[in-house]
Coordinates of C-alpha atoms in Angstrom, one line a residue:
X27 CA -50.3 41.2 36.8
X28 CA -51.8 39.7 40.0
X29 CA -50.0 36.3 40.9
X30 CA -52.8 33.7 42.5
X31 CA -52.0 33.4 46.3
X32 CA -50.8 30.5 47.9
X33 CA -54.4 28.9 49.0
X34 CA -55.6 28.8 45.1
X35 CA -52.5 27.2 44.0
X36 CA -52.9 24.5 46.4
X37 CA -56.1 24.1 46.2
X38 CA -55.5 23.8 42.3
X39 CA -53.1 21.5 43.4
X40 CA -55.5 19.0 45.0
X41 CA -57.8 19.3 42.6
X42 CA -55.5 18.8 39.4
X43 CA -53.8 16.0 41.3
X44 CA -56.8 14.1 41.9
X45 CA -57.5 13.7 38.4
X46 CA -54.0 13.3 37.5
X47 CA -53.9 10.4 39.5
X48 CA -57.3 8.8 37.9
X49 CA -56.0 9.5 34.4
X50 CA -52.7 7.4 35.4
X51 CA -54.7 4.6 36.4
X52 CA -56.8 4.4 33.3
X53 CA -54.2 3.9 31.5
X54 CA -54.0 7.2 28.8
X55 CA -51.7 4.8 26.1
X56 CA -55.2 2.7 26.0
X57 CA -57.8 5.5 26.5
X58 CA -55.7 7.3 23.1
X59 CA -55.6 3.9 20.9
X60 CA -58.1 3.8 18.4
X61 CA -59.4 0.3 19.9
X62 CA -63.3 -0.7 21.0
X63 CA -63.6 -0.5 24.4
X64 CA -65.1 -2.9 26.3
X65 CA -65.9 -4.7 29.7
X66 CA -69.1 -5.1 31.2
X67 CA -72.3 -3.5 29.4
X68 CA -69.9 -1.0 28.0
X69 CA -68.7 -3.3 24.8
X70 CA -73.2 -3.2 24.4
X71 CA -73.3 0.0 25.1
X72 CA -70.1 1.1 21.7
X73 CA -72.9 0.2 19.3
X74 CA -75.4 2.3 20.6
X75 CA -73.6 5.7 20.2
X76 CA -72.2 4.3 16.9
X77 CA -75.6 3.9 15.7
X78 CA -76.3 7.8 17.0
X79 CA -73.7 9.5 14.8
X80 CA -74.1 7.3 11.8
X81 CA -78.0 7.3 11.4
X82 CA -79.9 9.4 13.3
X83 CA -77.6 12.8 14.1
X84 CA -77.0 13.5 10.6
X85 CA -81.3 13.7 10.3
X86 CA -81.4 15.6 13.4
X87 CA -82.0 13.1 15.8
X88 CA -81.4 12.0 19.5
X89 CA -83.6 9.4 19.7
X90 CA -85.2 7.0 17.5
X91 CA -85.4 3.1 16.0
X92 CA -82.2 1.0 15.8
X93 CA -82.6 -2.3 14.0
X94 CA -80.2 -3.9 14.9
X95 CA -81.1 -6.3 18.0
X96 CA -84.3 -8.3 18.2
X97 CA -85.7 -7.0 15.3
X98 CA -85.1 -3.5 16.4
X99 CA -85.7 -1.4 19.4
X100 CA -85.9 2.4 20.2
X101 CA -82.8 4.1 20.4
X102 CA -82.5 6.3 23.4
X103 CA -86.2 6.4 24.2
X104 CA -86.0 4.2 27.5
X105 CA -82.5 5.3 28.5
X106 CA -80.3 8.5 29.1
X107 CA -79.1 10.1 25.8
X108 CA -76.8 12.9 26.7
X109 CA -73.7 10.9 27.1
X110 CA -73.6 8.8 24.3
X111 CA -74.5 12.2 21.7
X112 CA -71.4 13.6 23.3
X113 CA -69.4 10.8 22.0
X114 CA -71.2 10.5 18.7
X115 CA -71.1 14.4 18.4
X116 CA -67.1 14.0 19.5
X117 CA -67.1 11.0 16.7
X118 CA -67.0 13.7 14.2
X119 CA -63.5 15.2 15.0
X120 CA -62.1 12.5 16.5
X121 CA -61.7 8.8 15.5
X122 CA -65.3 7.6 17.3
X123 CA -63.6 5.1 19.3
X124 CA -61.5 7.3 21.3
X125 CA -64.5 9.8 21.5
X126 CA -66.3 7.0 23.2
X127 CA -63.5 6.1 25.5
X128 CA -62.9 9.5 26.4
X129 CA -66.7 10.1 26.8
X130 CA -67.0 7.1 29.3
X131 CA -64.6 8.2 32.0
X132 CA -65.5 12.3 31.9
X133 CA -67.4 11.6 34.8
X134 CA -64.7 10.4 36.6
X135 CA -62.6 12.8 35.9
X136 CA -65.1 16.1 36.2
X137 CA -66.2 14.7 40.0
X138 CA -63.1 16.3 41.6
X139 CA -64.1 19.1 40.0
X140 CA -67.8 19.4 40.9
X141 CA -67.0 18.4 44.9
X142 CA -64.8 21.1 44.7
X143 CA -67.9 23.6 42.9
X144 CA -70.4 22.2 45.2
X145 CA -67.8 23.3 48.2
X146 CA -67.7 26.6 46.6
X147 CA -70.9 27.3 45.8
X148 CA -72.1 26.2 49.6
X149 CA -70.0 28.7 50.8
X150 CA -66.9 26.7 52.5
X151 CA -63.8 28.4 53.4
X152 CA -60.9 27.4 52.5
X153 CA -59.8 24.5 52.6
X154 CA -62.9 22.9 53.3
X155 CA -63.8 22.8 48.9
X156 CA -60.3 21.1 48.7
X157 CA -60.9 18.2 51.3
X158 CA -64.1 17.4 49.2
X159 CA -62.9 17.1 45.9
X160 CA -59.4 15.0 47.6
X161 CA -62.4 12.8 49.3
X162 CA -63.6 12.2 45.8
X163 CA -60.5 10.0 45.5
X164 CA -61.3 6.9 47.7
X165 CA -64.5 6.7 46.3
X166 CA -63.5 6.5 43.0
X167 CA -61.5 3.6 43.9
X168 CA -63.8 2.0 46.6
X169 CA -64.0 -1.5 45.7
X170 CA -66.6 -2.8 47.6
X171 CA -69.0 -2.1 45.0
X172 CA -68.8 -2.7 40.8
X173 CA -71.9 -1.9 39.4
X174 CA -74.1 0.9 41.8
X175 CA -72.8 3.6 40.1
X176 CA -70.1 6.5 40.6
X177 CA -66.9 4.4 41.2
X178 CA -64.2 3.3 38.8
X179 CA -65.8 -0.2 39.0
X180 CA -68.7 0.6 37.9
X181 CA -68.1 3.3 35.3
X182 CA -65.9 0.7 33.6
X183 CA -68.9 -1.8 33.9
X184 CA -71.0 0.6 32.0
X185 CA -72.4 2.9 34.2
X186 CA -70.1 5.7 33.0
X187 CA -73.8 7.8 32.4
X188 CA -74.3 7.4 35.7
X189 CA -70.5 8.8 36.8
X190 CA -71.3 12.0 34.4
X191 CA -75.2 12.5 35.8
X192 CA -73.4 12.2 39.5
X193 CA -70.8 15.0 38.6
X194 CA -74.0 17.2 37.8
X195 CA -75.7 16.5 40.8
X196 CA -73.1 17.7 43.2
X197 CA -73.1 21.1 40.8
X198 CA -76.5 21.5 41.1
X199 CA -77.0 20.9 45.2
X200 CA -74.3 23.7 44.9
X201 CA -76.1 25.7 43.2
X202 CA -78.9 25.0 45.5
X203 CA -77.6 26.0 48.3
X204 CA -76.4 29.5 46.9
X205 CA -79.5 30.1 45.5
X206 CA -81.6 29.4 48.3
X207 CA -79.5 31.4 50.5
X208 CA -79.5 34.1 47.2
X209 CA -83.0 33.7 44.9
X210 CA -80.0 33.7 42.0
X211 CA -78.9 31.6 39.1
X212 CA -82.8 29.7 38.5
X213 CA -81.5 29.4 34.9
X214 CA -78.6 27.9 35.3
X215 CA -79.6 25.7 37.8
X216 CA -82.3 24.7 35.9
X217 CA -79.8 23.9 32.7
X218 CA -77.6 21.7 35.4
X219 CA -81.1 19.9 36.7
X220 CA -81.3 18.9 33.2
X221 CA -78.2 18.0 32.2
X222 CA -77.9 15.5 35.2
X223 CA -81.4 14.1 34.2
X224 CA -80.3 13.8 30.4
X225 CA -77.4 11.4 31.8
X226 CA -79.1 9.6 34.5
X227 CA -82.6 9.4 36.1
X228 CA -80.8 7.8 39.0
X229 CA -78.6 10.6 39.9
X230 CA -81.3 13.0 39.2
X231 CA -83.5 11.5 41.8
X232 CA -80.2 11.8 44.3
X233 CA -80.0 15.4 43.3
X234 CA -83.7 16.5 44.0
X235 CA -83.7 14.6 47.2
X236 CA -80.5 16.7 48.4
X237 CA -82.1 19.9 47.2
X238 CA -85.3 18.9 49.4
X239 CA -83.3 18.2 52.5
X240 CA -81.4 21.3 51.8
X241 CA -84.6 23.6 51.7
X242 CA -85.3 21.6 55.0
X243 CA -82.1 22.6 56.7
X244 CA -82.5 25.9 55.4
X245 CA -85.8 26.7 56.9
X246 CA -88.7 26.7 54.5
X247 CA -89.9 29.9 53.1
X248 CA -92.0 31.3 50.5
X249 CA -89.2 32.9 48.5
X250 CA -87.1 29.4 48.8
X251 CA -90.4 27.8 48.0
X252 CA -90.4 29.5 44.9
X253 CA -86.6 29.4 44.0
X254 CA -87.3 25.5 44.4
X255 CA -90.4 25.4 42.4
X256 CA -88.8 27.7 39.2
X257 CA -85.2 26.1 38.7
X258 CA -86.9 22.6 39.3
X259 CA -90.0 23.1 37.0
X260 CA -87.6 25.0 34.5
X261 CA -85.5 21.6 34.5
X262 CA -88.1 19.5 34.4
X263 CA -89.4 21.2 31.4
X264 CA -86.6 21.5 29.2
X265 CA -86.0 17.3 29.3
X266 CA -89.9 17.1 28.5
X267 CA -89.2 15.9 24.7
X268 CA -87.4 13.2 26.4
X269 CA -89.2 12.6 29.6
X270 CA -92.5 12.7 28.9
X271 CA -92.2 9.6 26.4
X272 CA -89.5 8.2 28.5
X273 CA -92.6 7.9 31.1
X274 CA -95.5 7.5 29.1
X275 CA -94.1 4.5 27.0
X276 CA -93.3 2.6 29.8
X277 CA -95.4 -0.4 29.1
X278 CA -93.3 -0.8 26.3
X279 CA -89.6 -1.1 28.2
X280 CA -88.2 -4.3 29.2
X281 CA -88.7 -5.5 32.7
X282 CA -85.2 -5.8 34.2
X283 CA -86.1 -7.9 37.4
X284 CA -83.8 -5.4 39.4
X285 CA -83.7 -6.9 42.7
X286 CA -84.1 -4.6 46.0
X287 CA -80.7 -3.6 48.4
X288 CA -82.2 -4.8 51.7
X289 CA -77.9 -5.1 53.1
X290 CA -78.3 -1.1 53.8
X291 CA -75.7 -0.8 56.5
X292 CA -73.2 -3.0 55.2
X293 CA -73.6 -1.1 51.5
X294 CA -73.7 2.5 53.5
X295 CA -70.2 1.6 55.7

């Protein structure tokens, strides 16, 4: 049997040690108590997922109308549904609260793991895939920022959708970059484009902006045209039964009064 050489096990290493370290600071004695989580949206957020396994999985359903708030609103239709079905899904073998908890900070912990994948798949040597996924670590605890997205902050405010769509994001401009450089894995990349739409439109729109600039840097051609155009549309297509009402129905959402970022340096630095 063929022991793994010296490089793998460190870079296994980093990468296990990374999310060792995460998992420490969450605090696994909490994540393992069957308790409701809260803390920012995410206390709003418990219900929602509740309602999901109890009402409209067992029919067959991903989305559809919850009444509880306001008289009722639809479940799922104006927001990502992919990570609260994992926990509802999860809610069947598990006690649902630890499903949820376990489901809020996957992100967290997979990210690592897909800086590392994204490494690989650009084609970095050794130790290059490493570095990135070890660089995965600061982030995770920057705290100059609680509520953007991708940070511990802000997965624990809520946005743990956001953490898991990010994770697929750096898989898919992986898989980008091989397949430009290849004209392989259109399926797969497709599945990941959807996946990371599924858990956030947000880190969706990062994703297909990296895949552009990377069809830039890779100098345009028909072939890459077409690589682009098939694992893009193929993505695109399989969230349709989610996207197209998603965009259509609009009129119907609530208005948010987001604000714009015009501080762009200070939040880039």
């Amino acid at each position: 049997m063929r022991r793994p050489a010296a490089p793998s096990i460190v870079t296994f290493g980093a990468v296990a040690g990374v999310i060792a370290v995460v998992l420490w600071q969450l605090h696994p004695s909490l994540l393992f108590s069957n308790t409701t989580i809260t803390g920012g949206d995410t206390g709003a957020h418990v219900g929602l997922a509740g309602f999901l396994k109890s009402n409209l999985l067992p029919h067959g359903h991903v989305t559809g109308w919850d009444p509880g708030a306001y008289d009722g609103f639809p479940l799922n239709t104006f927001y990502f549904p992919l990570p609260d079905f994992l926990a509802a899904a999860l809610g069947y073998i598990i006690p649902f609260n630890i499903a949820f908890k376990l489901m809020t900070i996957l992100g967290s912990l997979t990210l690592p793991v897909a800086a590392w994948l994204f490494g690989r798949l650009s084609g970095l040597e050794r130790p290059r895939p490493a570095v990135l996924a070890i660089a995965t670590l600061p982030f995770l605890f920057d705290q100059s920022f609680t509520i953007y997205g991708g940070n511990l902050y802000s997965t624990m405010a809520g946005e743990y959708a956001f953490s898991l769509g990010l994770s697929f994001a750096l898989v898919f401009l992986g898989l980008a970059v091989r397949g430009m450089k290849t004209g392989r894995y259109r399926a797969l990349t497709a599945v990941v484009l959807a996946v990371c739409i599924l858990c956030h439109l947000l880190t969706a729109l990062f994703a297909l902006a990296g895949a552009l600039v990377i069809f830039v840097l890779a100098g345009p051609t028909r072939r890459r045209l077409w690589w682009m155009v098939s694992s893009i549309g193929g993505g695109l297509l399989l969230v349709s039964w989610w996207a197209v009402p998603f965009f259509l129905d609009q009129a119907y959402s609530t208005n948010m009064g987001w604000l714009n970022v015009s501080t762009y340096m200070q939040v880039l630095f």
